[in-house]
Amino acid sequence: TIAWMADDHWRFETYSKYWANFFTLVVTTDEASIAKYKKNKIENVILSQWGCNHFDYKSKIKNNSFDITFVGMAHGTRKKKIEYLKQTYEIDCWGNGWKNKKLSFEEMIEVYSNSRINLNFSESSFQRNFKTLIKIFISKTSAGNFTPNNLNLIFQNCKFFFKKIKNQIKGRVFEVPACAGFLLTENCENLEKYFEIDKEIVVFNSVEEAKDKIKFYKNNYAESKKIAENGYLRAIKDHTYEQRFLNIFKKLK
C-alpha cells in the first residue's frame, strides 16, 4: 500500500507521522519533511511531486478567449490579493468563495488553454480560524463522533497552530503548462527544481511584483506565448503522473 502525503508542509506533526508506518511506502511532496520522517524513525518514505495527467490536461483552443484568470478556492489571503490586482486589471475567478462558482473539468481546461495569463497562488489551505482552534482539543472519529485529544496531541496541535506555514507547490503549477497555458505563479521553495523560472513559467514574490509582471506580459504576448510553449514541453517531458508513478513503483520492487 502507498500513502500519498500531499500536505506535509503543514500537517506532518498532526497527521502524517502517526499514519506513515501503516503503509508499505509513503510519498511526500515536501522535500523538507524527508528529514522529519527520518527523525521519527520512519524510513519507508520517498520524495515525489504533483504532476499532470497528460491524457486529460491538454490544450483545448476555443474561439472564446480569456484575459487574466484564476481557478481555485478563495481561501486564505487569495481574495485580498485578487482584490488588489483588480484595482488595475479585470480578473475572472472561479471556485468556492468567488462570484463565479466551480467550473466543470472541461471548462477548466478551456480556461487554462485560452487565458492570456493564468494566475496561481502557493499559500497552504490551512487557515487559523475558530474551526481549526477547536481541532486542537477535540478530534472526529471514523464513526463521526467527537473525542477529546490527549495532552501530547494538544501540545503538538498548539505548536502547529502557531507555526508559520510556508508556501507549497500546487498541482496547478503542472496542469496549466500541460494545457500550453502561460502561468504566472506565486513563488515557493524548490519550484526552480521543476521548471526554469522566466523561461518555462514566471513567478512573483509579492502582489506588487505580480501587478508589474501582468503589465509586462500583457504588452509582450509573443514572449508569454514562447514561455507557455517551453512550459508545455517541460511538463510533458518530466512532469506527467505516468512518469511519477513509474518511479514510485520502482521503489516497491
PDB file of C-alpha atoms in Angstrom:
ATOM      1  CA  THR A   1       0.000   0.000   0.000  1.00  0.00           C
ATOM      2  CA  ILE A   2       1.129   3.550  -0.768  1.00  0.00           C
ATOM      3  CA  ALA A   3       0.113   6.730   1.059  1.00  0.00           C
ATOM      4  CA  TRP A   4       0.418  10.000  -0.848  1.00  0.00           C
ATOM      5  CA  MET A   5       1.062  12.747   1.733  1.00  0.00           C
ATOM      6  CA  ALA A   6       0.361  15.982  -0.118  1.00  0.00           C
ATOM      7  CA  ASP A   7       0.233  18.395   2.828  1.00  0.00           C
ATOM      8  CA  ASP A   8       3.286  17.535   4.903  1.00  0.00           C
ATOM      9  CA  HIS A   9       4.225  21.226   4.694  1.00  0.00           C
ATOM     10  CA  TRP A  10       1.609  21.917   7.356  1.00  0.00           C
ATOM     11  CA  ARG A  11       0.290  18.694   8.861  1.00  0.00           C
ATOM     12  CA  PHE A  12       3.227  16.320   9.286  1.00  0.00           C
ATOM     13  CA  GLU A  13       3.230  16.707  13.075  1.00  0.00           C
ATOM     14  CA  THR A  14      -0.518  16.261  13.499  1.00  0.00           C
ATOM     15  CA  TYR A  15      -1.223  13.623  10.854  1.00  0.00           C
ATOM     16  CA  SER A  16       1.440  12.051   8.644  1.00  0.00           C
ATOM     17  CA  LYS A  17       3.849  10.803  11.290  1.00  0.00           C
ATOM     18  CA  TYR A  18       1.047   8.877  13.005  1.00  0.00           C
ATOM     19  CA  TRP A  19      -0.045   7.040   9.832  1.00  0.00           C
ATOM     20  CA  ALA A  20       3.172   6.512   7.874  1.00  0.00           C
ATOM     21  CA  ASN A  21       4.194   3.159   9.373  1.00  0.00           C
ATOM     22  CA  PHE A  22       0.868   1.571   8.396  1.00  0.00           C
ATOM     23  CA  PHE A  23       1.867   1.682   4.716  1.00  0.00           C
ATOM     24  CA  THR A  24       4.421  -0.097   2.563  1.00  0.00           C
ATOM     25  CA  LEU A  25       5.584   3.210   1.164  1.00  0.00           C
ATOM     26  CA  VAL A  26       4.916   6.870   1.899  1.00  0.00           C
ATOM     27  CA  VAL A  27       5.236   9.543  -0.785  1.00  0.00           C
ATOM     28  CA  THR A  28       5.722  13.135   0.334  1.00  0.00           C
ATOM     29  CA  THR A  29       5.658  16.242  -1.856  1.00  0.00           C
ATOM     30  CA  ASP A  30       7.594  18.236   0.755  1.00  0.00           C
ATOM     31  CA  GLU A  31      11.354  17.835   0.499  1.00  0.00           C
ATOM     32  CA  ALA A  32      11.889  19.304   3.978  1.00  0.00           C
ATOM     33  CA  SER A  33       9.714  16.576   5.518  1.00  0.00           C
ATOM     34  CA  ILE A  34      12.094  13.785   4.491  1.00  0.00           C
ATOM     35  CA  ALA A  35      14.315  14.707   7.451  1.00  0.00           C
ATOM     36  CA  LYS A  36      11.242  14.826   9.739  1.00  0.00           C
ATOM     37  CA  TYR A  37      10.303  11.280   8.772  1.00  0.00           C
ATOM     38  CA  LYS A  38      13.863  10.091   9.403  1.00  0.00           C
ATOM     39  CA  LYS A  39      13.912  11.856  12.777  1.00  0.00           C
ATOM     40  CA  ASN A  40      10.782   9.901  13.723  1.00  0.00           C
ATOM     41  CA  LYS A  41      12.458   6.647  12.594  1.00  0.00           C
ATOM     42  CA  ILE A  42      10.192   6.354   9.554  1.00  0.00           C
ATOM     43  CA  GLU A  43      12.277   5.000   6.687  1.00  0.00           C
ATOM     44  CA  ASN A  44       9.623   3.959   4.123  1.00  0.00           C
ATOM     45  CA  VAL A  45       9.388   7.426   2.543  1.00  0.00           C
ATOM     46  CA  ILE A  46      10.343   8.908  -0.824  1.00  0.00           C
ATOM     47  CA  LEU A  47      10.017  12.342  -2.387  1.00  0.00           C
ATOM     48  CA  SER A  48       7.757  12.883  -5.383  1.00  0.00           C
ATOM     49  CA  GLN A  49       5.631  15.784  -6.545  1.00  0.00           C
ATOM     50  CA  TRP A  50       2.343  16.814  -8.075  1.00  0.00           C
ATOM     51  CA  GLY A  51       2.179  16.379 -11.819  1.00  0.00           C
ATOM     52  CA  CYS A  52      -0.317  16.269 -14.664  1.00  0.00           C
ATOM     53  CA  ASN A  53      -2.395  13.586 -16.313  1.00  0.00           C
ATOM     54  CA  HIS A  54      -1.371  14.385 -19.876  1.00  0.00           C
ATOM     55  CA  PHE A  55      -4.275  12.351 -21.270  1.00  0.00           C
ATOM     56  CA  ASP A  56      -6.715  14.853 -19.738  1.00  0.00           C
ATOM     57  CA  TYR A  57      -4.725  18.058 -19.298  1.00  0.00           C
ATOM     58  CA  LYS A  58      -4.032  19.107 -22.863  1.00  0.00           C
ATOM     59  CA  SER A  59      -4.531  22.227 -24.913  1.00  0.00           C
ATOM     60  CA  LYS A  60      -8.109  22.892 -25.985  1.00  0.00           C
ATOM     61  CA  ILE A  61      -8.165  26.063 -28.054  1.00  0.00           C
ATOM     62  CA  LYS A  62     -11.564  27.707 -28.468  1.00  0.00           C
ATOM     63  CA  ASN A  63     -12.763  30.875 -30.133  1.00  0.00           C
ATOM     64  CA  ASN A  64     -13.606  32.303 -26.714  1.00  0.00           C
ATOM     65  CA  SER A  65     -10.531  33.792 -25.065  1.00  0.00           C
ATOM     66  CA  PHE A  66      -9.821  34.939 -21.518  1.00  0.00           C
ATOM     67  CA  ASP A  67      -7.522  37.672 -20.280  1.00  0.00           C
ATOM     68  CA  ILE A  68      -6.345  37.134 -16.668  1.00  0.00           C
ATOM     69  CA  THR A  69      -7.806  34.188 -14.758  1.00  0.00           C
ATOM     70  CA  PHE A  70      -7.609  32.211 -11.549  1.00  0.00           C
ATOM     71  CA  VAL A  71      -9.238  28.822 -10.942  1.00  0.00           C
ATOM     72  CA  GLY A  72      -9.282  27.717  -7.312  1.00  0.00           C
ATOM     73  CA  MET A  73     -10.866  28.245  -3.909  1.00  0.00           C
ATOM     74  CA  ALA A  74     -10.940  31.689  -2.303  1.00  0.00           C
ATOM     75  CA  HIS A  75      -9.298  30.641   0.963  1.00  0.00           C
ATOM     76  CA  GLY A  76      -6.654  32.467   2.975  1.00  0.00           C
ATOM     77  CA  THR A  77      -5.360  35.733   1.533  1.00  0.00           C
ATOM     78  CA  ARG A  78      -6.304  34.902  -2.064  1.00  0.00           C
ATOM     79  CA  LYS A  79      -9.283  37.273  -2.062  1.00  0.00           C
ATOM     80  CA  LYS A  80      -7.168  40.098  -0.690  1.00  0.00           C
ATOM     81  CA  LYS A  81      -4.507  39.539  -3.345  1.00  0.00           C
ATOM     82  CA  ILE A  82      -7.051  39.335  -6.153  1.00  0.00           C
ATOM     83  CA  GLU A  83      -8.805  42.479  -4.901  1.00  0.00           C
ATOM     84  CA  TYR A  84      -5.500  44.343  -5.002  1.00  0.00           C
ATOM     85  CA  LEU A  85      -4.828  43.240  -8.574  1.00  0.00           C
ATOM     86  CA  LYS A  86      -8.400  44.035  -9.589  1.00  0.00           C
ATOM     87  CA  GLN A  87      -7.728  47.696  -8.813  1.00  0.00           C
ATOM     88  CA  THR A  88      -5.772  47.697 -12.067  1.00  0.00           C
ATOM     89  CA  TYR A  89      -6.890  44.664 -14.075  1.00  0.00           C
ATOM     90  CA  GLU A  90     -10.021  42.688 -14.832  1.00  0.00           C
ATOM     91  CA  ILE A  91      -9.585  39.179 -13.422  1.00  0.00           C
ATOM     92  CA  ASP A  92     -12.003  36.266 -13.785  1.00  0.00           C
ATOM     93  CA  CYS A  93     -12.037  33.815 -10.869  1.00  0.00           C
ATOM     94  CA  TRP A  94     -13.871  30.509 -10.471  1.00  0.00           C
ATOM     95  CA  GLY A  95     -14.315  28.230  -7.460  1.00  0.00           C
ATOM     96  CA  ASN A  96     -15.776  28.120  -3.962  1.00  0.00           C
ATOM     97  CA  GLY A  97     -15.839  31.588  -2.446  1.00  0.00           C
ATOM     98  CA  TRP A  98     -15.898  33.518  -5.729  1.00  0.00           C
ATOM     99  CA  LYS A  99     -18.839  35.049  -7.547  1.00  0.00           C
ATOM    100  CA  ASN A 100     -18.262  32.548 -10.362  1.00  0.00           C
ATOM    101  CA  LYS A 101     -18.726  29.056  -8.965  1.00  0.00           C
ATOM    102  CA  LYS A 102     -16.717  25.912  -9.698  1.00  0.00           C
ATOM    103  CA  LEU A 103     -16.066  25.076 -13.342  1.00  0.00           C
ATOM    104  CA  SER A 104     -16.573  21.666 -14.875  1.00  0.00           C
ATOM    105  CA  PHE A 105     -13.336  19.875 -15.725  1.00  0.00           C
ATOM    106  CA  GLU A 106     -13.792  20.571 -19.441  1.00  0.00           C
ATOM    107  CA  GLU A 107     -14.429  24.258 -18.778  1.00  0.00           C
ATOM    108  CA  MET A 108     -11.340  24.476 -16.584  1.00  0.00           C
ATOM    109  CA  ILE A 109      -9.182  23.022 -19.368  1.00  0.00           C
ATOM    110  CA  GLU A 110     -10.577  25.646 -21.745  1.00  0.00           C
ATOM    111  CA  VAL A 111      -9.703  28.434 -19.308  1.00  0.00           C
ATOM    112  CA  TYR A 112      -6.159  27.136 -18.832  1.00  0.00           C
ATOM    113  CA  SER A 113      -5.684  26.796 -22.587  1.00  0.00           C
ATOM    114  CA  ASN A 114      -7.182  30.125 -23.651  1.00  0.00           C
ATOM    115  CA  SER A 115      -6.110  32.591 -20.941  1.00  0.00           C
ATOM    116  CA  ARG A 116      -3.544  35.268 -21.670  1.00  0.00           C
ATOM    117  CA  ILE A 117      -2.353  34.895 -18.066  1.00  0.00           C
ATOM    118  CA  ASN A 118      -3.204  32.044 -15.653  1.00  0.00           C
ATOM    119  CA  LEU A 119      -2.593  33.062 -12.032  1.00  0.00           C
ATOM    120  CA  ASN A 120      -1.614  30.667  -9.264  1.00  0.00           C
ATOM    121  CA  PHE A 121      -1.165  31.198  -5.526  1.00  0.00           C
ATOM    122  CA  SER A 122       1.024  28.985  -3.353  1.00  0.00           C
ATOM    123  CA  GLU A 123      -0.488  29.570   0.080  1.00  0.00           C
ATOM    124  CA  SER A 124      -1.405  26.465   2.074  1.00  0.00           C
ATOM    125  CA  SER A 125      -5.070  25.605   2.501  1.00  0.00           C
ATOM    126  CA  PHE A 126      -4.629  25.531   6.304  1.00  0.00           C
ATOM    127  CA  GLN A 127      -6.259  28.561   7.937  1.00  0.00           C
ATOM    128  CA  ARG A 128      -6.214  29.841  11.516  1.00  0.00           C
ATOM    129  CA  ASN A 129      -9.870  30.195  12.473  1.00  0.00           C
ATOM    130  CA  PHE A 130     -12.351  29.027  15.105  1.00  0.00           C
ATOM    131  CA  LYS A 131     -12.737  25.623  13.473  1.00  0.00           C
ATOM    132  CA  THR A 132      -9.005  24.871  13.448  1.00  0.00           C
ATOM    133  CA  LEU A 133      -8.694  26.237  17.002  1.00  0.00           C
ATOM    134  CA  ILE A 134     -11.318  23.735  18.235  1.00  0.00           C
ATOM    135  CA  LYS A 135      -9.431  20.921  16.484  1.00  0.00           C
ATOM    136  CA  ILE A 136      -6.531  21.497  18.895  1.00  0.00           C
ATOM    137  CA  PHE A 137      -8.632  19.998  21.682  1.00  0.00           C
ATOM    138  CA  ILE A 138     -11.016  17.533  20.005  1.00  0.00           C
ATOM    139  CA  SER A 139     -10.884  15.098  17.093  1.00  0.00           C
ATOM    140  CA  LYS A 140     -13.548  13.460  14.972  1.00  0.00           C
ATOM    141  CA  THR A 141     -13.559   9.665  14.901  1.00  0.00           C
ATOM    142  CA  SER A 142     -14.227   7.496  11.852  1.00  0.00           C
ATOM    143  CA  ALA A 143     -17.726   6.907  13.269  1.00  0.00           C
ATOM    144  CA  GLY A 144     -18.413  10.638  13.179  1.00  0.00           C
ATOM    145  CA  ASN A 145     -18.197  11.162  16.944  1.00  0.00           C
ATOM    146  CA  PHE A 146     -16.013  13.721  18.705  1.00  0.00           C
ATOM    147  CA  THR A 147     -13.423  12.728  21.277  1.00  0.00           C
ATOM    148  CA  PRO A 148     -11.036  14.848  23.424  1.00  0.00           C
ATOM    149  CA  ASN A 149      -7.372  14.806  22.435  1.00  0.00           C
ATOM    150  CA  ASN A 150      -4.716  13.630  24.888  1.00  0.00           C
ATOM    151  CA  LEU A 151      -2.249  16.157  26.327  1.00  0.00           C
ATOM    152  CA  ASN A 152       0.561  15.207  23.940  1.00  0.00           C
ATOM    153  CA  LEU A 153      -1.641  15.736  20.873  1.00  0.00           C
ATOM    154  CA  ILE A 154      -2.955  19.031  22.270  1.00  0.00           C
ATOM    155  CA  PHE A 155       0.647  20.171  22.738  1.00  0.00           C
ATOM    156  CA  GLN A 156       1.577  19.166  19.167  1.00  0.00           C
ATOM    157  CA  ASN A 157      -1.564  20.818  17.779  1.00  0.00           C
ATOM    158  CA  CYS A 158      -0.795  24.053  19.640  1.00  0.00           C
ATOM    159  CA  LYS A 159       2.741  24.143  18.225  1.00  0.00           C
ATOM    160  CA  PHE A 160       1.388  23.582  14.753  1.00  0.00           C
ATOM    161  CA  PHE A 161      -1.432  26.141  15.093  1.00  0.00           C
ATOM    162  CA  PHE A 162       1.004  28.982  15.821  1.00  0.00           C
ATOM    163  CA  LYS A 163       3.701  27.796  13.434  1.00  0.00           C
ATOM    164  CA  LYS A 164       4.406  29.860  10.342  1.00  0.00           C
ATOM    165  CA  ILE A 165       3.086  27.868   7.373  1.00  0.00           C
ATOM    166  CA  LYS A 166       5.235  28.048   4.265  1.00  0.00           C
ATOM    167  CA  ASN A 167       4.010  28.161   0.693  1.00  0.00           C
ATOM    168  CA  GLN A 168       3.800  24.903  -1.212  1.00  0.00           C
ATOM    169  CA  ILE A 169       3.857  23.721  -4.818  1.00  0.00           C
ATOM    170  CA  LYS A 170       0.335  23.235  -6.168  1.00  0.00           C
ATOM    171  CA  GLY A 171      -0.903  20.816  -8.834  1.00  0.00           C
ATOM    172  CA  ARG A 172      -1.891  23.846 -10.922  1.00  0.00           C
ATOM    173  CA  VAL A 173       1.827  24.517 -11.482  1.00  0.00           C
ATOM    174  CA  PHE A 174       1.980  21.414 -13.705  1.00  0.00           C
ATOM    175  CA  GLU A 175      -1.573  21.347 -15.025  1.00  0.00           C
ATOM    176  CA  VAL A 176      -1.608  24.819 -16.596  1.00  0.00           C
ATOM    177  CA  PRO A 177       1.630  24.274 -18.580  1.00  0.00           C
ATOM    178  CA  ALA A 178       0.314  20.856 -19.686  1.00  0.00           C
ATOM    179  CA  CYS A 179      -2.524  22.774 -21.371  1.00  0.00           C
ATOM    180  CA  ALA A 180       0.058  25.062 -23.038  1.00  0.00           C
ATOM    181  CA  GLY A 181      -1.169  27.896 -20.827  1.00  0.00           C
ATOM    182  CA  PHE A 182       1.013  30.766 -19.643  1.00  0.00           C
ATOM    183  CA  LEU A 183       1.477  30.505 -15.864  1.00  0.00           C
ATOM    184  CA  LEU A 184       2.240  33.394 -13.505  1.00  0.00           C
ATOM    185  CA  THR A 185       2.600  31.783 -10.087  1.00  0.00           C
ATOM    186  CA  GLU A 186       3.408  32.884  -6.579  1.00  0.00           C
ATOM    187  CA  ASN A 187       6.911  31.702  -5.770  1.00  0.00           C
ATOM    188  CA  CYS A 188       7.644  28.919  -3.300  1.00  0.00           C
ATOM    189  CA  GLU A 189      10.534  26.766  -2.161  1.00  0.00           C
ATOM    190  CA  ASN A 190      12.001  24.261  -4.677  1.00  0.00           C
ATOM    191  CA  LEU A 191       9.880  25.462  -7.609  1.00  0.00           C
ATOM    192  CA  GLU A 192      13.039  26.063  -9.633  1.00  0.00           C
ATOM    193  CA  LYS A 193      13.805  22.318  -9.445  1.00  0.00           C
ATOM    194  CA  TYR A 194      10.811  21.582 -11.655  1.00  0.00           C
ATOM    195  CA  PHE A 195      10.719  24.498 -14.095  1.00  0.00           C
ATOM    196  CA  GLU A 196      13.193  27.040 -15.400  1.00  0.00           C
ATOM    197  CA  ILE A 197      11.953  30.326 -13.998  1.00  0.00           C
ATOM    198  CA  ASP A 198      11.151  33.038 -16.569  1.00  0.00           C
ATOM    199  CA  LYS A 199      11.776  30.529 -19.377  1.00  0.00           C
ATOM    200  CA  GLU A 200       9.039  27.933 -18.715  1.00  0.00           C
ATOM    201  CA  ILE A 201       6.905  29.620 -16.046  1.00  0.00           C
ATOM    202  CA  VAL A 202       7.027  33.077 -14.420  1.00  0.00           C
ATOM    203  CA  VAL A 203       6.926  33.726 -10.663  1.00  0.00           C
ATOM    204  CA  PHE A 204       6.140  36.637  -8.366  1.00  0.00           C
ATOM    205  CA  ASN A 205       7.117  37.195  -4.728  1.00  0.00           C
ATOM    206  CA  SER A 206       4.547  39.869  -3.885  1.00  0.00           C
ATOM    207  CA  VAL A 207       1.282  41.179  -5.303  1.00  0.00           C
ATOM    208  CA  GLU A 208       3.122  44.354  -6.304  1.00  0.00           C
ATOM    209  CA  GLU A 209       5.511  42.273  -8.391  1.00  0.00           C
ATOM    210  CA  ALA A 210       2.557  40.304  -9.802  1.00  0.00           C
ATOM    211  CA  LYS A 211       0.958  43.588 -10.888  1.00  0.00           C
ATOM    212  CA  ASP A 212       4.146  44.657 -12.705  1.00  0.00           C
ATOM    213  CA  LYS A 213       4.573  41.292 -14.410  1.00  0.00           C
ATOM    214  CA  ILE A 214       0.941  41.218 -15.534  1.00  0.00           C
ATOM    215  CA  LYS A 215       1.512  44.579 -17.199  1.00  0.00           C
ATOM    216  CA  PHE A 216       4.702  43.351 -18.895  1.00  0.00           C
ATOM    217  CA  TYR A 217       3.255  40.117 -20.266  1.00  0.00           C
ATOM    218  CA  LYS A 218       0.006  41.740 -21.368  1.00  0.00           C
ATOM    219  CA  ASN A 219       2.174  44.001 -23.508  1.00  0.00           C
ATOM    220  CA  ASN A 220       4.511  41.214 -24.639  1.00  0.00           C
ATOM    221  CA  TYR A 221       2.232  38.451 -25.861  1.00  0.00           C
ATOM    222  CA  ALA A 222       4.891  36.819 -28.064  1.00  0.00           C
ATOM    223  CA  GLU A 223       7.147  36.421 -25.025  1.00  0.00           C
ATOM    224  CA  SER A 224       4.410  34.887 -22.867  1.00  0.00           C
ATOM    225  CA  LYS A 225       3.478  32.552 -25.730  1.00  0.00           C
ATOM    226  CA  LYS A 226       7.064  31.324 -26.009  1.00  0.00           C
ATOM    227  CA  ILE A 227       7.240  30.719 -22.247  1.00  0.00           C
ATOM    228  CA  ALA A 228       3.944  28.793 -22.397  1.00  0.00           C
ATOM    229  CA  GLU A 229       5.332  26.607 -25.192  1.00  0.00           C
ATOM    230  CA  ASN A 230       8.503  25.900 -23.203  1.00  0.00           C
ATOM    231  CA  GLY A 231       6.435  25.119 -20.101  1.00  0.00           C
ATOM    232  CA  TYR A 232       4.315  22.683 -22.075  1.00  0.00           C
ATOM    233  CA  LEU A 233       7.366  20.819 -23.386  1.00  0.00           C
ATOM    234  CA  ARG A 234       8.851  20.588 -19.894  1.00  0.00           C
ATOM    235  CA  ALA A 235       5.600  19.403 -18.302  1.00  0.00           C
ATOM    236  CA  ILE A 236       5.084  16.652 -20.877  1.00  0.00           C
ATOM    237  CA  LYS A 237       8.738  15.605 -20.744  1.00  0.00           C
ATOM    238  CA  ASP A 238       9.258  15.494 -16.984  1.00  0.00           C
ATOM    239  CA  HIS A 239       6.071  16.016 -15.009  1.00  0.00           C
ATOM    240  CA  THR A 240       3.345  13.588 -16.058  1.00  0.00           C
ATOM    241  CA  TYR A 241       1.800  11.242 -13.499  1.00  0.00           C
ATOM    242  CA  GLU A 242       2.836   8.379 -15.757  1.00  0.00           C
ATOM    243  CA  GLN A 243       6.455   9.283 -15.011  1.00  0.00           C
ATOM    244  CA  ARG A 244       5.754   9.979 -11.344  1.00  0.00           C
ATOM    245  CA  PHE A 245       4.137   6.599 -10.709  1.00  0.00           C
ATOM    246  CA  LEU A 246       6.646   4.614 -12.738  1.00  0.00           C
ATOM    247  CA  ASN A 247       9.332   5.977 -10.429  1.00  0.00           C
ATOM    248  CA  ILE A 248       7.248   5.210  -7.345  1.00  0.00           C
ATOM    249  CA  PHE A 249       6.511   1.636  -8.478  1.00  0.00           C
ATOM    250  CA  LYS A 250      10.236   1.004  -8.964  1.00  0.00           C
ATOM    251  CA  LYS A 251      10.675   1.625  -5.229  1.00  0.00           C
ATOM    252  CA  LEU A 252       8.273  -1.225  -4.463  1.00  0.00           C
ATOM    253  CA  LYS A 253      10.361  -3.893  -6.186  1.00  0.00           C
TER     254      LYS A 253
END
